[in-house]
Amino acid sequence: MSQRKILLINGHPRKDSYCSAIVSEYQKSAISSGYSVQVLHLSDLNFDLNLRSGYSKLDSGTLEPDIQLSQKYIQDADHLVFVFPSWWASMPALLKGWIDRVFLPGFAFRYRKNSPLPEKLLLGKTARIFITMDAPAWYYWLWNGEPGIRIVKRGTLEFCGVSPVKVKIFGPIRGSSETKRKRWLEVVSKLAAKGF
């Protein structure tokens, strides 16, 4: 049986964030459990956040090297792990721009003639989403309707065939104690040890 390959995607623009601590903990635990782990810190990548022509003028030859590399890492991975903060109930522009530029037709999905349903090109992959926020999880669900989860889980990953997609929310981060943050990282470590 081949080694399970995990791609960790850090969608926080700052390297000293709690999201980075989650990424680091997940990476350490997954590697020590025998998984192959590749990490993408989106803040390190060089690419235009804007899909300037929409899907009307796509040419894979014009994709920046970091976008091409991102697609290669996704293609090679069995399991995708997204780590990002909830900003304005959604996600940072950095992550949204990366999704717009990377999950393109012909790579992540393909339109079908006379059908609203796409051909899913990322079948066989699974995913985990870790979201940090300053609000409690119940507030995010009850008041906001979980838009960040809907966008990444349903609108992007499941649309392209990634399934199952599991979600773990940590919050409120603001005002949380060091003890609580350590406990959250223990949760991350246990999930990483299972490769999920």
Short mmCIF file of N, CA and C in Angstrom, two decimals:
data_model
loop_
_atom_site.label_atom_id
_atom_site.label_comp_id
_atom_site.label_asym_id
_atom_site.label_seq_id
_atom_site.Cartn_x
_atom_site.Cartn_y
_atom_site.Cartn_z
N MET A 1 0.84 -1.19 0.00
CA MET A 1 0.00 0.00 0.00
C MET A 1 0.88 1.25 0.00
N SER A 2 0.57 2.22 -0.87
CA SER A 2 1.40 3.42 -0.97
C SER A 2 1.13 4.36 0.21
N GLN A 3 2.11 5.21 0.47
CA GLN A 3 2.02 6.17 1.57
C GLN A 3 0.99 7.24 1.26
N ARG A 4 0.12 7.51 2.23
CA ARG A 4 -0.91 8.54 2.06
C ARG A 4 -0.25 9.92 1.99
N LYS A 5 -0.61 10.69 0.97
CA LYS A 5 -0.01 12.00 0.74
C LYS A 5 -0.99 13.10 1.17
N ILE A 6 -0.51 13.99 2.00
CA ILE A 6 -1.34 15.06 2.55
C ILE A 6 -0.79 16.41 2.10
N LEU A 7 -1.68 17.28 1.65
CA LEU A 7 -1.32 18.66 1.31
C LEU A 7 -1.95 19.58 2.34
N LEU A 8 -1.12 20.33 3.05
CA LEU A 8 -1.55 21.30 4.06
C LEU A 8 -1.53 22.69 3.46
N ILE A 9 -2.66 23.38 3.49
CA ILE A 9 -2.78 24.71 2.89
C ILE A 9 -3.06 25.74 3.98
N ASN A 10 -2.10 26.62 4.23
CA ASN A 10 -2.27 27.67 5.23
C ASN A 10 -2.77 28.93 4.53
N GLY A 11 -4.04 29.27 4.78
CA GLY A 11 -4.66 30.41 4.12
C GLY A 11 -4.59 31.71 4.89
N HIS A 12 -3.85 31.73 6.00
CA HIS A 12 -3.71 32.97 6.78
C HIS A 12 -2.56 33.80 6.20
N PRO A 13 -2.76 35.07 5.97
CA PRO A 13 -1.70 35.91 5.40
C PRO A 13 -0.49 36.11 6.33
N ARG A 14 -0.69 35.91 7.64
CA ARG A 14 0.41 36.11 8.59
C ARG A 14 1.02 34.79 9.02
N LYS A 15 2.35 34.76 9.07
CA LYS A 15 3.06 33.53 9.45
C LYS A 15 3.04 33.27 10.96
N ASP A 16 2.78 34.31 11.77
CA ASP A 16 2.82 34.14 13.22
C ASP A 16 1.42 33.96 13.81
N SER A 17 0.49 33.50 13.02
CA SER A 17 -0.90 33.33 13.47
C SER A 17 -1.10 31.98 14.14
N TYR A 18 -2.24 31.85 14.79
CA TYR A 18 -2.58 30.55 15.39
C TYR A 18 -2.81 29.51 14.29
N CYS A 19 -3.25 29.95 13.11
CA CYS A 19 -3.39 29.03 11.98
C CYS A 19 -2.04 28.37 11.66
N SER A 20 -0.97 29.13 11.73
CA SER A 20 0.35 28.57 11.47
C SER A 20 0.73 27.54 12.53
N ALA A 21 0.31 27.78 13.78
CA ALA A 21 0.55 26.80 14.84
C ALA A 21 -0.21 25.51 14.55
N ILE A 22 -1.42 25.62 14.02
CA ILE A 22 -2.21 24.45 13.64
C ILE A 22 -1.51 23.69 12.52
N VAL A 23 -1.04 24.41 11.52
CA VAL A 23 -0.34 23.79 10.39
C VAL A 23 0.90 23.05 10.88
N SER A 24 1.66 23.69 11.73
CA SER A 24 2.90 23.10 12.25
C SER A 24 2.60 21.84 13.06
N GLU A 25 1.59 21.90 13.91
CA GLU A 25 1.22 20.74 14.74
C GLU A 25 0.72 19.59 13.87
N TYR A 26 -0.11 19.91 12.90
CA TYR A 26 -0.63 18.87 12.01
C TYR A 26 0.51 18.21 11.24
N GLN A 27 1.40 19.03 10.69
CA GLN A 27 2.53 18.51 9.92
C GLN A 27 3.39 17.57 10.76
N LYS A 28 3.72 18.01 11.97
CA LYS A 28 4.58 17.22 12.86
C LYS A 28 3.93 15.87 13.19
N SER A 29 2.67 15.90 13.56
CA SER A 29 1.98 14.67 13.95
C SER A 29 1.77 13.73 12.77
N ALA A 30 1.41 14.28 11.62
CA ALA A 30 1.18 13.44 10.43
C ALA A 30 2.46 12.77 9.97
N ILE A 31 3.57 13.51 9.96
CA ILE A 31 4.85 12.94 9.55
C ILE A 31 5.29 11.85 10.51
N SER A 32 5.12 12.10 11.82
CA SER A 32 5.53 11.09 12.81
C SER A 32 4.64 9.85 12.74
N SER A 33 3.45 9.99 12.13
CA SER A 33 2.56 8.85 11.94
C SER A 33 2.77 8.14 10.61
N GLY A 34 3.77 8.61 9.85
CA GLY A 34 4.15 7.92 8.61
C GLY A 34 3.54 8.46 7.33
N TYR A 35 2.89 9.62 7.40
CA TYR A 35 2.30 10.20 6.20
C TYR A 35 3.30 11.13 5.51
N SER A 36 3.13 11.28 4.21
CA SER A 36 3.92 12.24 3.44
C SER A 36 3.16 13.57 3.46
N VAL A 37 3.83 14.64 3.85
CA VAL A 37 3.16 15.93 4.01
C VAL A 37 3.86 17.02 3.21
N GLN A 38 3.07 17.74 2.42
CA GLN A 38 3.56 18.92 1.69
C GLN A 38 2.80 20.12 2.25
N VAL A 39 3.49 21.22 2.49
CA VAL A 39 2.85 22.42 3.06
C VAL A 39 2.91 23.57 2.06
N LEU A 40 1.78 24.24 1.89
CA LEU A 40 1.71 25.47 1.10
C LEU A 40 1.30 26.62 2.02
N HIS A 41 2.21 27.54 2.29
CA HIS A 41 1.86 28.77 2.97
C HIS A 41 1.51 29.76 1.86
N LEU A 42 0.24 30.08 1.72
CA LEU A 42 -0.18 30.91 0.59
C LEU A 42 0.50 32.29 0.61
N SER A 43 0.87 32.76 1.81
CA SER A 43 1.54 34.06 1.90
C SER A 43 2.93 34.04 1.26
N ASP A 44 3.49 32.85 1.03
CA ASP A 44 4.81 32.73 0.39
C ASP A 44 4.71 32.69 -1.14
N LEU A 45 3.51 32.49 -1.66
CA LEU A 45 3.36 32.31 -3.11
C LEU A 45 3.28 33.65 -3.83
N ASN A 46 3.68 33.63 -5.08
CA ASN A 46 3.65 34.84 -5.91
C ASN A 46 2.67 34.61 -7.05
N PHE A 47 1.50 35.23 -6.96
CA PHE A 47 0.48 35.08 -8.00
C PHE A 47 -0.51 36.23 -7.90
N ASP A 48 -1.19 36.49 -9.01
CA ASP A 48 -2.24 37.51 -9.06
C ASP A 48 -3.49 36.92 -8.42
N LEU A 49 -4.02 37.60 -7.43
CA LEU A 49 -5.23 37.10 -6.74
C LEU A 49 -6.46 37.10 -7.64
N ASN A 50 -6.45 37.91 -8.69
CA ASN A 50 -7.65 38.10 -9.50
C ASN A 50 -7.67 37.19 -10.72
N LEU A 51 -8.79 36.49 -10.90
CA LEU A 51 -9.03 35.73 -12.13
C LEU A 51 -9.59 36.75 -13.13
N ARG A 52 -8.70 37.46 -13.77
CA ARG A 52 -9.06 38.69 -14.48
C ARG A 52 -10.03 38.51 -15.64
N SER A 53 -9.96 37.40 -16.35
CA SER A 53 -10.86 37.19 -17.49
C SER A 53 -11.95 36.17 -17.19
N GLY A 54 -12.13 35.85 -15.91
CA GLY A 54 -13.08 34.80 -15.59
C GLY A 54 -12.64 33.50 -16.24
N TYR A 55 -13.58 32.70 -16.66
CA TYR A 55 -13.25 31.43 -17.32
C TYR A 55 -13.26 31.56 -18.85
N SER A 56 -13.37 32.79 -19.35
CA SER A 56 -13.53 32.97 -20.80
C SER A 56 -12.22 32.84 -21.57
N LYS A 57 -11.08 33.12 -20.93
CA LYS A 57 -9.81 33.08 -21.66
C LYS A 57 -8.76 32.33 -20.85
N LEU A 58 -9.01 31.08 -20.56
CA LEU A 58 -8.07 30.31 -19.76
C LEU A 58 -7.00 29.68 -20.65
N ASP A 59 -5.75 29.87 -20.24
CA ASP A 59 -4.63 29.27 -20.96
C ASP A 59 -3.64 28.80 -19.91
N SER A 60 -3.48 27.49 -19.78
CA SER A 60 -2.62 26.95 -18.73
C SER A 60 -1.18 27.43 -18.87
N GLY A 61 -0.79 27.84 -20.07
CA GLY A 61 0.56 28.34 -20.28
C GLY A 61 0.80 29.68 -19.62
N THR A 62 -0.28 30.41 -19.26
CA THR A 62 -0.12 31.73 -18.65
C THR A 62 -0.20 31.67 -17.13
N LEU A 63 -0.37 30.50 -16.57
CA LEU A 63 -0.45 30.38 -15.12
C LEU A 63 0.92 30.58 -14.50
N GLU A 64 0.99 31.36 -13.43
CA GLU A 64 2.24 31.58 -12.74
C GLU A 64 2.78 30.25 -12.20
N PRO A 65 4.11 30.16 -12.05
CA PRO A 65 4.70 28.92 -11.53
C PRO A 65 4.09 28.44 -10.20
N ASP A 66 3.77 29.38 -9.29
CA ASP A 66 3.21 28.97 -8.01
C ASP A 66 1.78 28.43 -8.13
N ILE A 67 1.04 28.88 -9.13
CA ILE A 67 -0.28 28.32 -9.38
C ILE A 67 -0.14 26.93 -9.99
N GLN A 68 0.77 26.77 -10.93
CA GLN A 68 1.03 25.46 -11.51
C GLN A 68 1.51 24.47 -10.44
N LEU A 69 2.38 24.94 -9.55
CA LEU A 69 2.88 24.09 -8.47
C LEU A 69 1.74 23.69 -7.53
N SER A 70 0.86 24.63 -7.22
CA SER A 70 -0.30 24.35 -6.36
C SER A 70 -1.16 23.25 -6.98
N GLN A 71 -1.41 23.35 -8.28
CA GLN A 71 -2.21 22.33 -8.96
C GLN A 71 -1.52 20.97 -8.92
N LYS A 72 -0.21 20.96 -9.08
CA LYS A 72 0.54 19.70 -9.02
C LYS A 72 0.42 19.07 -7.64
N TYR A 73 0.58 19.89 -6.59
CA TYR A 73 0.47 19.38 -5.22
C TYR A 73 -0.93 18.81 -4.95
N ILE A 74 -1.96 19.51 -5.44
CA ILE A 74 -3.33 19.00 -5.26
C ILE A 74 -3.51 17.69 -6.01
N GLN A 75 -3.02 17.64 -7.24
CA GLN A 75 -3.14 16.43 -8.06
C GLN A 75 -2.46 15.24 -7.38
N ASP A 76 -1.31 15.48 -6.77
CA ASP A 76 -0.54 14.41 -6.14
C ASP A 76 -1.10 13.97 -4.80
N ALA A 77 -1.87 14.83 -4.15
CA ALA A 77 -2.34 14.56 -2.78
C ALA A 77 -3.54 13.62 -2.74
N ASP A 78 -3.59 12.85 -1.67
CA ASP A 78 -4.77 12.03 -1.37
C ASP A 78 -5.74 12.81 -0.47
N HIS A 79 -5.17 13.68 0.36
CA HIS A 79 -5.95 14.38 1.39
C HIS A 79 -5.52 15.84 1.44
N LEU A 80 -6.49 16.75 1.40
CA LEU A 80 -6.23 18.19 1.45
C LEU A 80 -6.65 18.73 2.80
N VAL A 81 -5.80 19.54 3.41
CA VAL A 81 -6.12 20.14 4.70
C VAL A 81 -6.03 21.66 4.56
N PHE A 82 -7.17 22.32 4.74
CA PHE A 82 -7.23 23.78 4.66
C PHE A 82 -7.27 24.36 6.06
N VAL A 83 -6.42 25.34 6.33
CA VAL A 83 -6.39 26.03 7.62
C VAL A 83 -6.52 27.52 7.35
N PHE A 84 -7.57 28.14 7.90
CA PHE A 84 -7.75 29.58 7.65
C PHE A 84 -8.65 30.19 8.72
N PRO A 85 -8.53 31.52 8.90
CA PRO A 85 -9.39 32.21 9.85
C PRO A 85 -10.70 32.62 9.19
N SER A 86 -11.73 32.72 9.99
CA SER A 86 -12.99 33.28 9.50
C SER A 86 -12.90 34.80 9.60
N TRP A 87 -12.87 35.46 8.45
CA TRP A 87 -12.87 36.92 8.40
C TRP A 87 -14.14 37.35 7.69
N TRP A 88 -14.91 38.21 8.35
CA TRP A 88 -16.21 38.64 7.83
C TRP A 88 -17.05 37.41 7.45
N ALA A 89 -16.99 36.39 8.34
CA ALA A 89 -17.78 35.15 8.22
C ALA A 89 -17.37 34.29 7.03
N SER A 90 -16.27 34.66 6.36
CA SER A 90 -15.85 33.89 5.20
C SER A 90 -14.38 33.49 5.33
N MET A 91 -13.50 34.08 4.52
CA MET A 91 -12.09 33.73 4.52
C MET A 91 -11.27 34.92 4.07
N PRO A 92 -9.95 34.91 4.30
CA PRO A 92 -9.11 35.99 3.78
C PRO A 92 -9.12 36.02 2.25
N ALA A 93 -8.95 37.22 1.70
CA ALA A 93 -8.91 37.38 0.24
C ALA A 93 -7.81 36.52 -0.38
N LEU A 94 -6.72 36.32 0.35
CA LEU A 94 -5.60 35.51 -0.14
C LEU A 94 -6.07 34.10 -0.49
N LEU A 95 -6.83 33.49 0.39
CA LEU A 95 -7.32 32.13 0.14
C LEU A 95 -8.35 32.11 -0.97
N LYS A 96 -9.27 33.07 -0.96
CA LYS A 96 -10.29 33.11 -2.01
C LYS A 96 -9.66 33.31 -3.38
N GLY A 97 -8.66 34.21 -3.45
CA GLY A 97 -7.97 34.44 -4.72
C GLY A 97 -7.24 33.20 -5.20
N TRP A 98 -6.62 32.48 -4.27
CA TRP A 98 -5.90 31.25 -4.61
C TRP A 98 -6.88 30.20 -5.15
N ILE A 99 -8.02 30.05 -4.49
CA ILE A 99 -9.04 29.11 -4.97
C ILE A 99 -9.50 29.49 -6.37
N ASP A 100 -9.79 30.78 -6.59
CA ASP A 100 -10.23 31.24 -7.91
C ASP A 100 -9.21 30.90 -8.99
N ARG A 101 -7.93 31.05 -8.67
CA ARG A 101 -6.88 30.86 -9.67
C ARG A 101 -6.49 29.40 -9.88
N VAL A 102 -6.69 28.56 -8.84
CA VAL A 102 -6.21 27.17 -8.88
C VAL A 102 -7.29 26.17 -9.31
N PHE A 103 -8.50 26.31 -8.78
CA PHE A 103 -9.56 25.33 -9.03
C PHE A 103 -10.28 25.67 -10.35
N LEU A 104 -9.56 25.51 -11.43
CA LEU A 104 -10.03 25.92 -12.75
C LEU A 104 -10.72 24.79 -13.50
N PRO A 105 -11.61 25.13 -14.44
CA PRO A 105 -12.17 24.10 -15.31
C PRO A 105 -11.05 23.45 -16.13
N GLY A 106 -11.15 22.15 -16.27
CA GLY A 106 -10.09 21.40 -16.95
C GLY A 106 -9.09 20.84 -15.97
N PHE A 107 -9.03 21.44 -14.77
CA PHE A 107 -8.17 20.90 -13.71
C PHE A 107 -9.01 20.31 -12.58
N ALA A 108 -9.90 21.10 -11.99
CA ALA A 108 -10.69 20.65 -10.85
C ALA A 108 -12.08 20.12 -11.25
N PHE A 109 -12.59 20.61 -12.36
CA PHE A 109 -13.90 20.17 -12.85
C PHE A 109 -13.96 20.45 -14.34
N ARG A 110 -14.98 19.89 -14.99
CA ARG A 110 -15.19 20.15 -16.41
C ARG A 110 -16.69 20.35 -16.63
N TYR A 111 -17.02 21.40 -17.36
CA TYR A 111 -18.43 21.62 -17.69
C TYR A 111 -18.93 20.52 -18.61
N ARG A 112 -20.20 20.13 -18.45
CA ARG A 112 -20.83 19.16 -19.35
C ARG A 112 -21.80 19.91 -20.25
N LYS A 113 -21.90 19.46 -21.49
CA LYS A 113 -22.86 20.07 -22.42
C LYS A 113 -24.28 19.79 -21.94
N ASN A 114 -25.09 20.82 -21.97
CA ASN A 114 -26.51 20.71 -21.63
C ASN A 114 -26.76 20.16 -20.24
N SER A 115 -25.85 20.43 -19.29
CA SER A 115 -26.05 19.98 -17.91
C SER A 115 -25.48 21.01 -16.94
N PRO A 116 -26.23 21.29 -15.86
CA PRO A 116 -25.70 22.21 -14.85
C PRO A 116 -24.69 21.51 -13.92
N LEU A 117 -24.62 20.19 -13.99
CA LEU A 117 -23.74 19.42 -13.12
C LEU A 117 -22.39 19.19 -13.78
N PRO A 118 -21.30 19.44 -13.06
CA PRO A 118 -19.98 19.32 -13.67
C PRO A 118 -19.47 17.88 -13.66
N GLU A 119 -18.47 17.63 -14.47
CA GLU A 119 -17.68 16.42 -14.32
C GLU A 119 -16.66 16.73 -13.24
N LYS A 120 -16.64 15.92 -12.20
CA LYS A 120 -15.77 16.18 -11.04
C LYS A 120 -14.41 15.55 -11.29
N LEU A 121 -13.37 16.36 -11.31
CA LEU A 121 -12.04 15.88 -11.67
C LEU A 121 -11.13 15.60 -10.48
N LEU A 122 -11.63 15.84 -9.26
CA LEU A 122 -10.82 15.58 -8.07
C LEU A 122 -11.39 14.44 -7.23
N LEU A 123 -12.09 13.52 -7.89
CA LEU A 123 -12.66 12.36 -7.20
C LEU A 123 -11.55 11.53 -6.56
N GLY A 124 -11.87 10.91 -5.43
CA GLY A 124 -10.92 10.04 -4.75
C GLY A 124 -10.11 10.75 -3.68
N LYS A 125 -10.23 12.07 -3.61
CA LYS A 125 -9.52 12.84 -2.59
C LYS A 125 -10.47 13.15 -1.43
N THR A 126 -9.90 13.28 -0.24
CA THR A 126 -10.66 13.67 0.95
C THR A 126 -10.10 15.01 1.45
N ALA A 127 -10.80 15.61 2.41
CA ALA A 127 -10.32 16.90 2.92
C ALA A 127 -10.74 17.13 4.36
N ARG A 128 -9.99 17.99 5.00
CA ARG A 128 -10.27 18.48 6.36
C ARG A 128 -10.13 19.99 6.32
N ILE A 129 -11.05 20.69 6.98
CA ILE A 129 -10.98 22.15 7.09
C ILE A 129 -10.87 22.51 8.56
N PHE A 130 -9.86 23.30 8.91
CA PHE A 130 -9.73 23.88 10.25
C PHE A 130 -9.97 25.38 10.11
N ILE A 131 -10.94 25.89 10.88
CA ILE A 131 -11.24 27.32 10.84
C ILE A 131 -11.06 27.90 12.25
N THR A 132 -10.35 29.03 12.32
CA THR A 132 -10.25 29.76 13.57
C THR A 132 -11.14 30.99 13.48
N MET A 133 -11.67 31.40 14.63
CA MET A 133 -12.55 32.58 14.62
C MET A 133 -12.60 33.22 16.00
N ASP A 134 -13.03 34.45 16.03
CA ASP A 134 -13.17 35.15 17.30
C ASP A 134 -14.56 35.01 17.90
N ALA A 135 -15.45 34.37 17.17
CA ALA A 135 -16.80 34.11 17.68
C ALA A 135 -16.90 32.63 18.07
N PRO A 136 -17.85 32.27 18.91
CA PRO A 136 -18.07 30.86 19.21
C PRO A 136 -18.64 30.15 17.98
N ALA A 137 -18.39 28.86 17.87
CA ALA A 137 -18.86 28.07 16.73
C ALA A 137 -20.38 28.14 16.59
N TRP A 138 -21.10 28.15 17.72
CA TRP A 138 -22.56 28.17 17.65
C TRP A 138 -23.07 29.46 17.00
N TYR A 139 -22.35 30.58 17.28
CA TYR A 139 -22.74 31.86 16.69
C TYR A 139 -22.51 31.84 15.18
N TYR A 140 -21.41 31.29 14.79
CA TYR A 140 -21.08 31.19 13.36
C TYR A 140 -22.13 30.38 12.62
N TRP A 141 -22.58 29.31 13.25
CA TRP A 141 -23.60 28.45 12.64
C TRP A 141 -24.98 29.10 12.67
N LEU A 142 -25.38 29.59 13.86
CA LEU A 142 -26.74 30.08 14.04
C LEU A 142 -26.97 31.45 13.38
N TRP A 143 -26.03 32.39 13.58
CA TRP A 143 -26.23 33.75 13.10
C TRP A 143 -25.74 33.95 11.66
N ASN A 144 -24.54 33.43 11.36
CA ASN A 144 -23.95 33.66 10.05
C ASN A 144 -24.32 32.61 9.00
N GLY A 145 -24.71 31.42 9.43
CA GLY A 145 -25.03 30.37 8.47
C GLY A 145 -23.81 29.69 7.87
N GLU A 146 -22.65 29.84 8.51
CA GLU A 146 -21.41 29.16 8.11
C GLU A 146 -21.00 29.38 6.65
N PRO A 147 -20.95 30.63 6.19
CA PRO A 147 -20.64 30.86 4.77
C PRO A 147 -19.25 30.38 4.36
N GLY A 148 -18.24 30.53 5.22
CA GLY A 148 -16.90 30.07 4.87
C GLY A 148 -16.86 28.57 4.62
N ILE A 149 -17.58 27.83 5.46
CA ILE A 149 -17.65 26.37 5.28
C ILE A 149 -18.39 26.04 3.99
N ARG A 150 -19.49 26.73 3.76
CA ARG A 150 -20.26 26.47 2.54
C ARG A 150 -19.43 26.72 1.28
N ILE A 151 -18.64 27.80 1.29
CA ILE A 151 -17.84 28.15 0.11
C ILE A 151 -16.77 27.10 -0.15
N VAL A 152 -16.00 26.75 0.89
CA VAL A 152 -14.88 25.83 0.69
C VAL A 152 -15.36 24.38 0.58
N LYS A 153 -16.23 23.95 1.50
CA LYS A 153 -16.67 22.55 1.50
C LYS A 153 -17.60 22.24 0.34
N ARG A 154 -18.73 22.92 0.30
CA ARG A 154 -19.76 22.58 -0.70
C ARG A 154 -19.48 23.22 -2.06
N GLY A 155 -19.20 24.54 -2.03
CA GLY A 155 -19.08 25.28 -3.28
C GLY A 155 -17.81 24.99 -4.05
N THR A 156 -16.77 24.48 -3.36
CA THR A 156 -15.50 24.23 -4.06
C THR A 156 -15.14 22.74 -4.04
N LEU A 157 -14.84 22.21 -2.87
CA LEU A 157 -14.29 20.86 -2.78
C LEU A 157 -15.28 19.79 -3.24
N GLU A 158 -16.48 19.78 -2.67
CA GLU A 158 -17.47 18.77 -3.07
C GLU A 158 -17.91 18.96 -4.51
N PHE A 159 -17.97 20.21 -4.96
CA PHE A 159 -18.31 20.50 -6.36
C PHE A 159 -17.32 19.82 -7.31
N CYS A 160 -16.05 19.72 -6.86
CA CYS A 160 -14.99 19.14 -7.69
C CYS A 160 -14.76 17.66 -7.41
N GLY A 161 -15.56 17.07 -6.49
CA GLY A 161 -15.48 15.63 -6.25
C GLY A 161 -14.77 15.21 -4.99
N VAL A 162 -14.24 16.18 -4.21
CA VAL A 162 -13.54 15.83 -2.97
C VAL A 162 -14.57 15.46 -1.91
N SER A 163 -14.42 14.24 -1.34
CA SER A 163 -15.39 13.77 -0.35
C SER A 163 -14.83 12.55 0.38
N PRO A 164 -15.08 12.44 1.70
CA PRO A 164 -15.77 13.42 2.54
C PRO A 164 -14.88 14.61 2.88
N VAL A 165 -15.56 15.69 3.30
CA VAL A 165 -14.87 16.90 3.76
C VAL A 165 -15.33 17.14 5.20
N LYS A 166 -14.41 17.04 6.13
CA LYS A 166 -14.73 17.23 7.55
C LYS A 166 -14.27 18.61 8.00
N VAL A 167 -14.96 19.17 8.99
CA VAL A 167 -14.68 20.53 9.45
C VAL A 167 -14.48 20.55 10.96
N LYS A 168 -13.48 21.31 11.40
CA LYS A 168 -13.25 21.54 12.83
C LYS A 168 -13.06 23.03 13.05
N ILE A 169 -13.85 23.59 13.96
CA ILE A 169 -13.78 25.02 14.26
C ILE A 169 -13.14 25.23 15.63
N PHE A 170 -12.22 26.19 15.71
CA PHE A 170 -11.63 26.57 16.99
C PHE A 170 -11.96 28.03 17.26
N GLY A 171 -12.61 28.28 18.38
CA GLY A 171 -12.94 29.65 18.71
C GLY A 171 -13.78 29.72 19.97
N PRO A 172 -13.89 30.90 20.54
CA PRO A 172 -13.22 32.12 20.09
C PRO A 172 -11.73 32.12 20.42
N ILE A 173 -10.92 32.53 19.43
CA ILE A 173 -9.47 32.63 19.61
C ILE A 173 -9.13 33.84 20.49
N ARG A 174 -9.78 34.96 20.20
CA ARG A 174 -9.52 36.18 20.97
C ARG A 174 -9.89 35.95 22.43
N GLY A 175 -8.92 36.18 23.30
CA GLY A 175 -9.16 36.01 24.73
C GLY A 175 -9.00 34.58 25.22
N SER A 176 -8.65 33.67 24.33
CA SER A 176 -8.49 32.26 24.76
C SER A 176 -7.20 32.10 25.55
N SER A 177 -7.22 31.19 26.50
CA SER A 177 -6.06 30.95 27.34
C SER A 177 -5.03 30.08 26.63
N GLU A 178 -3.82 30.11 27.12
CA GLU A 178 -2.75 29.26 26.58
C GLU A 178 -3.13 27.79 26.74
N THR A 179 -3.78 27.47 27.84
CA THR A 179 -4.21 26.08 28.10
C THR A 179 -5.20 25.63 27.05
N LYS A 180 -6.16 26.48 26.74
CA LYS A 180 -7.17 26.12 25.74
C LYS A 180 -6.54 25.96 24.37
N ARG A 181 -5.62 26.83 24.02
CA ARG A 181 -4.96 26.74 22.71
C ARG A 181 -4.14 25.46 22.60
N LYS A 182 -3.51 25.06 23.70
CA LYS A 182 -2.76 23.80 23.71
C LYS A 182 -3.70 22.61 23.53
N ARG A 183 -4.86 22.69 24.16
CA ARG A 183 -5.86 21.60 24.02
C ARG A 183 -6.34 21.51 22.58
N TRP A 184 -6.56 22.64 21.94
CA TRP A 184 -6.97 22.62 20.53
C TRP A 184 -5.89 21.98 19.66
N LEU A 185 -4.63 22.30 19.96
CA LEU A 185 -3.53 21.69 19.19
C LEU A 185 -3.45 20.19 19.43
N GLU A 186 -3.83 19.74 20.61
CA GLU A 186 -3.88 18.30 20.87
C GLU A 186 -4.94 17.64 20.00
N VAL A 187 -6.05 18.32 19.80
CA VAL A 187 -7.10 17.81 18.89
C VAL A 187 -6.56 17.70 17.49
N VAL A 188 -5.85 18.74 17.03
CA VAL A 188 -5.23 18.75 15.71
C VAL A 188 -4.27 17.58 15.58
N SER A 189 -3.45 17.36 16.59
CA SER A 189 -2.45 16.28 16.57
C SER A 189 -3.11 14.92 16.43
N LYS A 190 -4.20 14.69 17.15
CA LYS A 190 -4.90 13.40 17.09
C LYS A 190 -5.51 13.17 15.70
N LEU A 191 -6.09 14.22 15.12
CA LEU A 191 -6.67 14.08 13.78
C LEU A 191 -5.58 13.83 12.74
N ALA A 192 -4.45 14.52 12.89
CA ALA A 192 -3.33 14.35 11.95
C ALA A 192 -2.77 12.94 12.05
N ALA A 193 -2.72 12.39 13.25
CA ALA A 193 -2.18 11.03 13.44
C ALA A 193 -3.03 10.00 12.71
N LYS A 194 -4.30 10.31 12.52
CA LYS A 194 -5.20 9.41 11.76
C LYS A 194 -5.15 9.70 10.27
N GLY A 195 -4.40 10.74 9.89
CA GLY A 195 -4.33 11.12 8.49
C GLY A 195 -5.61 11.74 8.00
N PHE A 196 -6.36 12.33 8.94
CA PHE A 196 -7.61 12.96 8.56
C PHE A 196 -7.93 14.13 9.48
#
